[in-house]
Coordinates of C-alpha atoms in Angstrom, one line a residue:
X226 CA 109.0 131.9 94.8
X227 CA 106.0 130.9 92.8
X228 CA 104.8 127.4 91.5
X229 CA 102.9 128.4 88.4
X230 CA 105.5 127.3 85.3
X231 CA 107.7 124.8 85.2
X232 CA 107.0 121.1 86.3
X233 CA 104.1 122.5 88.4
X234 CA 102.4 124.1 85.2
X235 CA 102.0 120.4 83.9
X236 CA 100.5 118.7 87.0
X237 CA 96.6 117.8 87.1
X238 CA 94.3 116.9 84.1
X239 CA 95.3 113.9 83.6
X240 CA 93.4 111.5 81.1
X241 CA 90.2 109.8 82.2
X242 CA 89.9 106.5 79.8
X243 CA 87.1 103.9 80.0
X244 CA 88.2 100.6 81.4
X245 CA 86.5 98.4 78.3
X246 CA 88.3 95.2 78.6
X247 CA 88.7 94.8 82.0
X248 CA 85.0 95.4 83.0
X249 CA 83.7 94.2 79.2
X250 CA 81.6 91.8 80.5
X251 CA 79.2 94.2 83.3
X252 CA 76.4 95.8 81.8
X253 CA 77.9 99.6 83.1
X254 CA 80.3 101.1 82.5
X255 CA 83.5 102.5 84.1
X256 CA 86.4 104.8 83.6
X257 CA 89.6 105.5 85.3
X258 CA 91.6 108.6 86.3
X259 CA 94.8 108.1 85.8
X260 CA 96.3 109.5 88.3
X261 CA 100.0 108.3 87.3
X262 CA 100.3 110.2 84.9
X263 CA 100.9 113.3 86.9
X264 CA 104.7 114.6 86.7
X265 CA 105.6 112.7 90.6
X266 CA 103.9 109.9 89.7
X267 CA 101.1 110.4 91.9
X268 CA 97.1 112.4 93.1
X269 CA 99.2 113.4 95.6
X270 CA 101.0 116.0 93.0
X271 CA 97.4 117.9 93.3
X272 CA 97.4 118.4 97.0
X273 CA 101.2 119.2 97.3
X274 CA 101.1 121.8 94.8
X275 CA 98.4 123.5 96.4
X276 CA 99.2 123.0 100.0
X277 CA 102.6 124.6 99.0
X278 CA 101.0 127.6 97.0
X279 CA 98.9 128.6 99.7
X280 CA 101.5 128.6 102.2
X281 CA 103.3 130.7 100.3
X282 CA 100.6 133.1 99.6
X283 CA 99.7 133.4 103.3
X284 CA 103.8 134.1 104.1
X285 CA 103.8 130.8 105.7
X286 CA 106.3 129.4 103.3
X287 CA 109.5 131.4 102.8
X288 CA 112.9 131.4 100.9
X289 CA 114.1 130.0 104.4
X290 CA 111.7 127.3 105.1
X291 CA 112.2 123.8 106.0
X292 CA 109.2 121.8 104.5
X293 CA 108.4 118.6 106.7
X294 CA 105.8 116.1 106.3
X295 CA 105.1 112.2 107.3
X296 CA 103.7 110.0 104.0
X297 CA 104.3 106.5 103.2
X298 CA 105.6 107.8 100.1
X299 CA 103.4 109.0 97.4
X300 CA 103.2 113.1 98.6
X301 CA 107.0 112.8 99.8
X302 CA 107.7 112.3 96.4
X303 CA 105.3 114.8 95.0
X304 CA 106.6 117.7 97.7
X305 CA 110.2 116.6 97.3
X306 CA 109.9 117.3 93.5
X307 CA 108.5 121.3 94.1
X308 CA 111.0 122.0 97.0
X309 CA 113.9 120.8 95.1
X310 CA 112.1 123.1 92.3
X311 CA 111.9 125.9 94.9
X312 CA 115.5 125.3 96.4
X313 CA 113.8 124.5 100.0
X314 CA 115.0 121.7 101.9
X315 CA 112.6 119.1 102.7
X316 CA 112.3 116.5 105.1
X317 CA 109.8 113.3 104.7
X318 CA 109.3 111.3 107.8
X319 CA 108.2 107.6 107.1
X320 CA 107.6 103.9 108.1
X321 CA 109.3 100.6 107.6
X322 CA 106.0 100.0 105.0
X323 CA 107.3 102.9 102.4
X324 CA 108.8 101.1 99.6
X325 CA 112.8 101.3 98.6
X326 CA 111.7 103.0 95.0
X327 CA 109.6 105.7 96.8
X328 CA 112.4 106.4 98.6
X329 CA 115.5 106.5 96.3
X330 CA 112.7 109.0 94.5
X331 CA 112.7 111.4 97.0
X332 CA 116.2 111.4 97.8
X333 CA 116.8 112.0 94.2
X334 CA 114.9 115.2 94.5
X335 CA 116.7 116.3 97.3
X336 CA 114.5 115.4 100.0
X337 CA 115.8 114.0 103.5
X338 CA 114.3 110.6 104.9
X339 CA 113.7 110.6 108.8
X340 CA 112.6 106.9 109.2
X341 CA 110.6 106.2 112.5
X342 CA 111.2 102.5 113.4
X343 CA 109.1 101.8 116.0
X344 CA 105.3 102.2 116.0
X345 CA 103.2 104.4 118.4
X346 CA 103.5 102.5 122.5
X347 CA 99.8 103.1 122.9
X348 CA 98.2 102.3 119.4
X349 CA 100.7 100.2 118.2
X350 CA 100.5 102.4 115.1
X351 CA 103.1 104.1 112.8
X352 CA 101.2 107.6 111.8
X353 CA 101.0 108.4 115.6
X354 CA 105.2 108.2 115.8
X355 CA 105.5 110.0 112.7
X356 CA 103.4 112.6 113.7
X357 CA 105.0 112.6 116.9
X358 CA 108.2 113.3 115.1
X359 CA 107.4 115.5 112.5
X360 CA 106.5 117.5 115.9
X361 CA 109.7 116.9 117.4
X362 CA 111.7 118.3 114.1
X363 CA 108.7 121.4 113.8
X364 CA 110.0 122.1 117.3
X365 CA 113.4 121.7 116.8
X366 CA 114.6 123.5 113.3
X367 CA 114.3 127.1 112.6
X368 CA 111.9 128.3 109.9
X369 CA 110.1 124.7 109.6
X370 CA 106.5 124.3 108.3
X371 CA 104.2 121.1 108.4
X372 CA 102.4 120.9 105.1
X373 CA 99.9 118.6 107.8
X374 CA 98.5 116.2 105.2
X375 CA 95.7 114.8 107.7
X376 CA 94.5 118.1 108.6
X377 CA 95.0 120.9 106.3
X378 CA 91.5 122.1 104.1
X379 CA 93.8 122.7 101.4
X380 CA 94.8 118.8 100.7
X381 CA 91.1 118.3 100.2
X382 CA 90.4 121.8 98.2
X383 CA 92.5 120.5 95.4
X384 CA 90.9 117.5 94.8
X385 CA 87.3 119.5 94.6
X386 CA 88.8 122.4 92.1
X387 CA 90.7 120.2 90.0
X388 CA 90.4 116.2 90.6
X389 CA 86.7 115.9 90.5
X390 CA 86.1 119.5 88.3
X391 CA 88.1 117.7 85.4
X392 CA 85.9 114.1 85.8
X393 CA 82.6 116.2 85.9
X394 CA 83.8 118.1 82.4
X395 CA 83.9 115.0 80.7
X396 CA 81.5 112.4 82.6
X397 CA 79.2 114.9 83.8
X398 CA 76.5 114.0 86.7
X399 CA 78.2 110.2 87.0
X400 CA 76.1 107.3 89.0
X401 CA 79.1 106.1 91.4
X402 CA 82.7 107.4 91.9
X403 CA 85.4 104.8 93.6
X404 CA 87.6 106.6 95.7
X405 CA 90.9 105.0 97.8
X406 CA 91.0 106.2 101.4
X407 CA 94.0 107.3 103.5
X408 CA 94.4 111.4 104.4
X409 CA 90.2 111.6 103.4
X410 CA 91.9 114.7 101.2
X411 CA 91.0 112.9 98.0
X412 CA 87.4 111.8 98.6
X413 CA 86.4 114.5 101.3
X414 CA 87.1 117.0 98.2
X415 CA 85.2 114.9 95.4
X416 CA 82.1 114.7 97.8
X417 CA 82.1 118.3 98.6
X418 CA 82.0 118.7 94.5
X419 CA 79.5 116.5 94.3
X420 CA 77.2 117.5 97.7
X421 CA 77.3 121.3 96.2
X422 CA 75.5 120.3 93.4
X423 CA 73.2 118.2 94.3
X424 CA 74.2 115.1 92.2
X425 CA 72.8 111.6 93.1
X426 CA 76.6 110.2 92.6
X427 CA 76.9 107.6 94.6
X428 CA 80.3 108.1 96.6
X429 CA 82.3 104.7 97.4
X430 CA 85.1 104.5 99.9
X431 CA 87.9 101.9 99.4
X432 CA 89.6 101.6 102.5
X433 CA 92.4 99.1 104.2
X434 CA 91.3 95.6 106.0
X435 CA 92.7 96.9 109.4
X436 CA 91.9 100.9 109.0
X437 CA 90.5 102.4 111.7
X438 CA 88.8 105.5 109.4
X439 CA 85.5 105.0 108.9
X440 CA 85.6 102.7 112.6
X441 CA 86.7 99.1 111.3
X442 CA 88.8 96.9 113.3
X443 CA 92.2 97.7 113.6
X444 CA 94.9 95.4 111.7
X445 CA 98.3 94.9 110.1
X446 CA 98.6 96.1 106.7
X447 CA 101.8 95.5 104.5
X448 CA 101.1 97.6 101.9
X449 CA 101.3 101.7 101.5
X450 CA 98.6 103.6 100.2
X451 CA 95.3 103.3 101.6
X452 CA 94.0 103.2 105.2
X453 CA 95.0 104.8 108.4
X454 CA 95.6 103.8 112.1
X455 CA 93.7 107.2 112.9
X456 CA 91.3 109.0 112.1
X457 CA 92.2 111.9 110.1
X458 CA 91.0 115.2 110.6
X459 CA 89.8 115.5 107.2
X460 CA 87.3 113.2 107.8
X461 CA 83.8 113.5 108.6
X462 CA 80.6 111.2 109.0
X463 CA 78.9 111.3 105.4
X464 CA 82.1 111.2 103.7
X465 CA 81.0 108.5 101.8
X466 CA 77.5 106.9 101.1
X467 CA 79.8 103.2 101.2
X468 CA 82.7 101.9 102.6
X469 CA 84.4 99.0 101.3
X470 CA 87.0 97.2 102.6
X471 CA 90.3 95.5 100.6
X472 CA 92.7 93.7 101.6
X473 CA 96.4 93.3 100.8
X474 CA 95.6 90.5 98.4
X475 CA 92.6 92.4 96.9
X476 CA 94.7 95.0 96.2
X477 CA 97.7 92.8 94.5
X478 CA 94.9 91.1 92.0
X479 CA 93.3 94.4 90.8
X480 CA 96.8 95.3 89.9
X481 CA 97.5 92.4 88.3
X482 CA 94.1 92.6 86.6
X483 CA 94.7 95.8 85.3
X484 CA 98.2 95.2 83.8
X485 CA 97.1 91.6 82.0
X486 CA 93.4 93.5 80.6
X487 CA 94.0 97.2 80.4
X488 CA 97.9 97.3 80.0
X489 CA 98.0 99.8 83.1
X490 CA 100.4 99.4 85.9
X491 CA 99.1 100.7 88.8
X492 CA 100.3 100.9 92.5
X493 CA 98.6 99.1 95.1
X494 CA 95.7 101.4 96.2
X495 CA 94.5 101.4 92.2
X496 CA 94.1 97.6 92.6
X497 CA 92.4 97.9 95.5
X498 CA 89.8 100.7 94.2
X499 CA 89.1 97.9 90.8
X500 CA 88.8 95.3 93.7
X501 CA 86.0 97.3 95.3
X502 CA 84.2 97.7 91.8
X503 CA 84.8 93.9 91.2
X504 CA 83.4 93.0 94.7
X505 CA 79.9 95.3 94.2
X506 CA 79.7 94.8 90.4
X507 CA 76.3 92.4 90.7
X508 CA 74.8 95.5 92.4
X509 CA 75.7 98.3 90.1
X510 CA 73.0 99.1 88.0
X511 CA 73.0 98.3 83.9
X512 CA 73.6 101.5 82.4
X513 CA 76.0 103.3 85.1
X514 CA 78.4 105.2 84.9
X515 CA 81.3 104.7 87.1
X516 CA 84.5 106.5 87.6
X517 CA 87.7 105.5 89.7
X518 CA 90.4 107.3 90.5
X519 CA 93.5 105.1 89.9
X520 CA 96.3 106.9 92.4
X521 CA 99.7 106.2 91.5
X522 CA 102.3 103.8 89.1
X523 CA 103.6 100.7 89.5
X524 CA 107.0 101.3 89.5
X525 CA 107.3 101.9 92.6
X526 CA 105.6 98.4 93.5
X527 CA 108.0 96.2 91.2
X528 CA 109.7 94.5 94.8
X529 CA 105.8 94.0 96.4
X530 CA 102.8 93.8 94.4
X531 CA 104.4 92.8 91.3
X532 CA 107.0 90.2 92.6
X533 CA 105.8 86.4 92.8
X534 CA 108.4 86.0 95.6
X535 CA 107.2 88.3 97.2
X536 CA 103.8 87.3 97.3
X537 CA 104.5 83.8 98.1
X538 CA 106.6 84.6 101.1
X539 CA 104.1 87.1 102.6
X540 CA 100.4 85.5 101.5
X541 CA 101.2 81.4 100.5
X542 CA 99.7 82.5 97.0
X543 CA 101.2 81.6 93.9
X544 CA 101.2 84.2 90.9
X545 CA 99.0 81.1 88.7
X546 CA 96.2 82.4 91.5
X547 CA 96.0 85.9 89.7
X548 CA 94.7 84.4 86.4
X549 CA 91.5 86.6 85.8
X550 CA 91.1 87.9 89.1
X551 CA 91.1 84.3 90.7

């Protein structure tokens, strides 16, 4: 088995593209990753590839393996897509909160949905019970693996050798870099990049109204993508040099903003990262250089973020609201 041609040969260096309208009124300037454009649709295509990889270089990952994992969507898709390239069976355990489309996706691929419907009895949390399950199935089926999403060095390591070592090529030493948080594998990776070289960059968290990762108070959240009700193992204390928080609203306007001024449609954790560089724009410096790293596609948000029903029934907001980030 190897993942080096193929639909893995394509995933990572996706294009980085300044953000000119949106932002065409700040005196710095900013540029997006996008993220989407990776074959699953996803960041998460980076860290699945070389989560799998290495397994399979250690002899941890065999013809026979069953490959399990818990995501609210975005890596289910992304590991569904090399299994079913690999011909290994995989199982996704998820939450009420992962959307229908990320669903049908992984399916499509070939991946098996184990859905946990009732939250954690002690933290009133859904990663604990997925965890607690992916645990239950490691223990139960033959040959099974646990890619381990919240712990494994390797989510993180291929953020730093690819994610971050593509933005530095073309932006160089940049002043801030906007980074959504969930597993930490995304922004624990870019800060080691940065740390090792010294940079000034200032790193800036975007993380969930209602996450508990970086010690906020814990809350519902209604959409997928960034946040935790644990603390991940990936994480650690300087992280980040900011933390801000978004909520489910913030996160539906810098998607809307980003589709009416940029043409881009984003998933929900992309708005929230523009929302974060919205909210701190009066103290950005004129002259900086800002990067953001825009996570997944819309598509997979048409029924949520992007539905004015939906919006109205869940927040009382009507979609006139949205008109230039009001």
């Amino acid at each position: 088995m190897e993942l080096r041609d193929g639909i893995a040969g394509v995933i990572g260096v996706t294009p980085l593209i300044r953000l000119s309208r949106l932002f065409n009124n700040d005196p710095f300037d900013v540029y997006g990753k996008l993220e989407w454009m990776n074959p699953g649709g996803s960041t998460k295509d980076r860290p699945a590839l070389h989560m799998l990889r290495e397994a399979m270089r250690r002899g941890e990952i065999t013809p026979s393996t069953v490959v399990i994992e818990s995501s609210s969507g975005n890596l289910g898709i992304s590991l569904a897509q090399l299994c079913n390239y690999l011909g290994l069976r995989f199982i996704c355990v998820i939450d009420p909160r992962t959307t229908e489309q990320h669903r049908r996706i992984i399916r499509s691929f070939g991946g098996e949905i184990e859905l946990v419907t009732e939250p954690d009895p002690q933290t009133g949390e859904f990663l604990p019970a997925r965890i607690q399950r992916v645990g239950e199935l490691v223990s139960q089926l033959p040959h099974a693996y646990w890619t381990n999403q919240y712990g494994n060095p390797d989510n993180y390591l291929a953020h730093k050798y690819t994610t971050m070592e593509e933005m530095a090529e073309q932006l160089g030493e940049m002043d801030y870099l906007f980074c959504g948080a969930s597993s930490c594998g995304t922004i624990r990776g870019c800060h080691e990049y940065i740390a090792e070289r010294g940079w000034s960059t200032k790193v800036v968290a975007v993380d969930a109204k209602g996450s508990v990762i970086f010690g906020g108070e814990k809350g519902p959240r209604k959409l997928p993508g960034l946040g935790a009700g644990i603390t991940p193992r990936l994480y650690h204390g300087d992280i980040a040099d900011h933390v801000t928080y978004v909520s489910d609203l913030d996160c539906i306007r810098g998607c809307r903003d980003l589709v009416t001024h940029e043409s881009i449609l984003a998933g929900a954790s992309s708005g929230g990262v523009i929302a974060a560089v919205q909210r701190m724009a009066g103290t950005i410096p004129r002259g900086a250089v800002c990067a953001v790293i825009l996570p997944d596609r819309g598509e997979r948000y048409l029924d949520t973020v992007y539905n004015d029903q939906w919006v109205q029934k869940e927040f009382g907001v009507d979609s006139v609201s949205f008109s230039d980030g009001g």
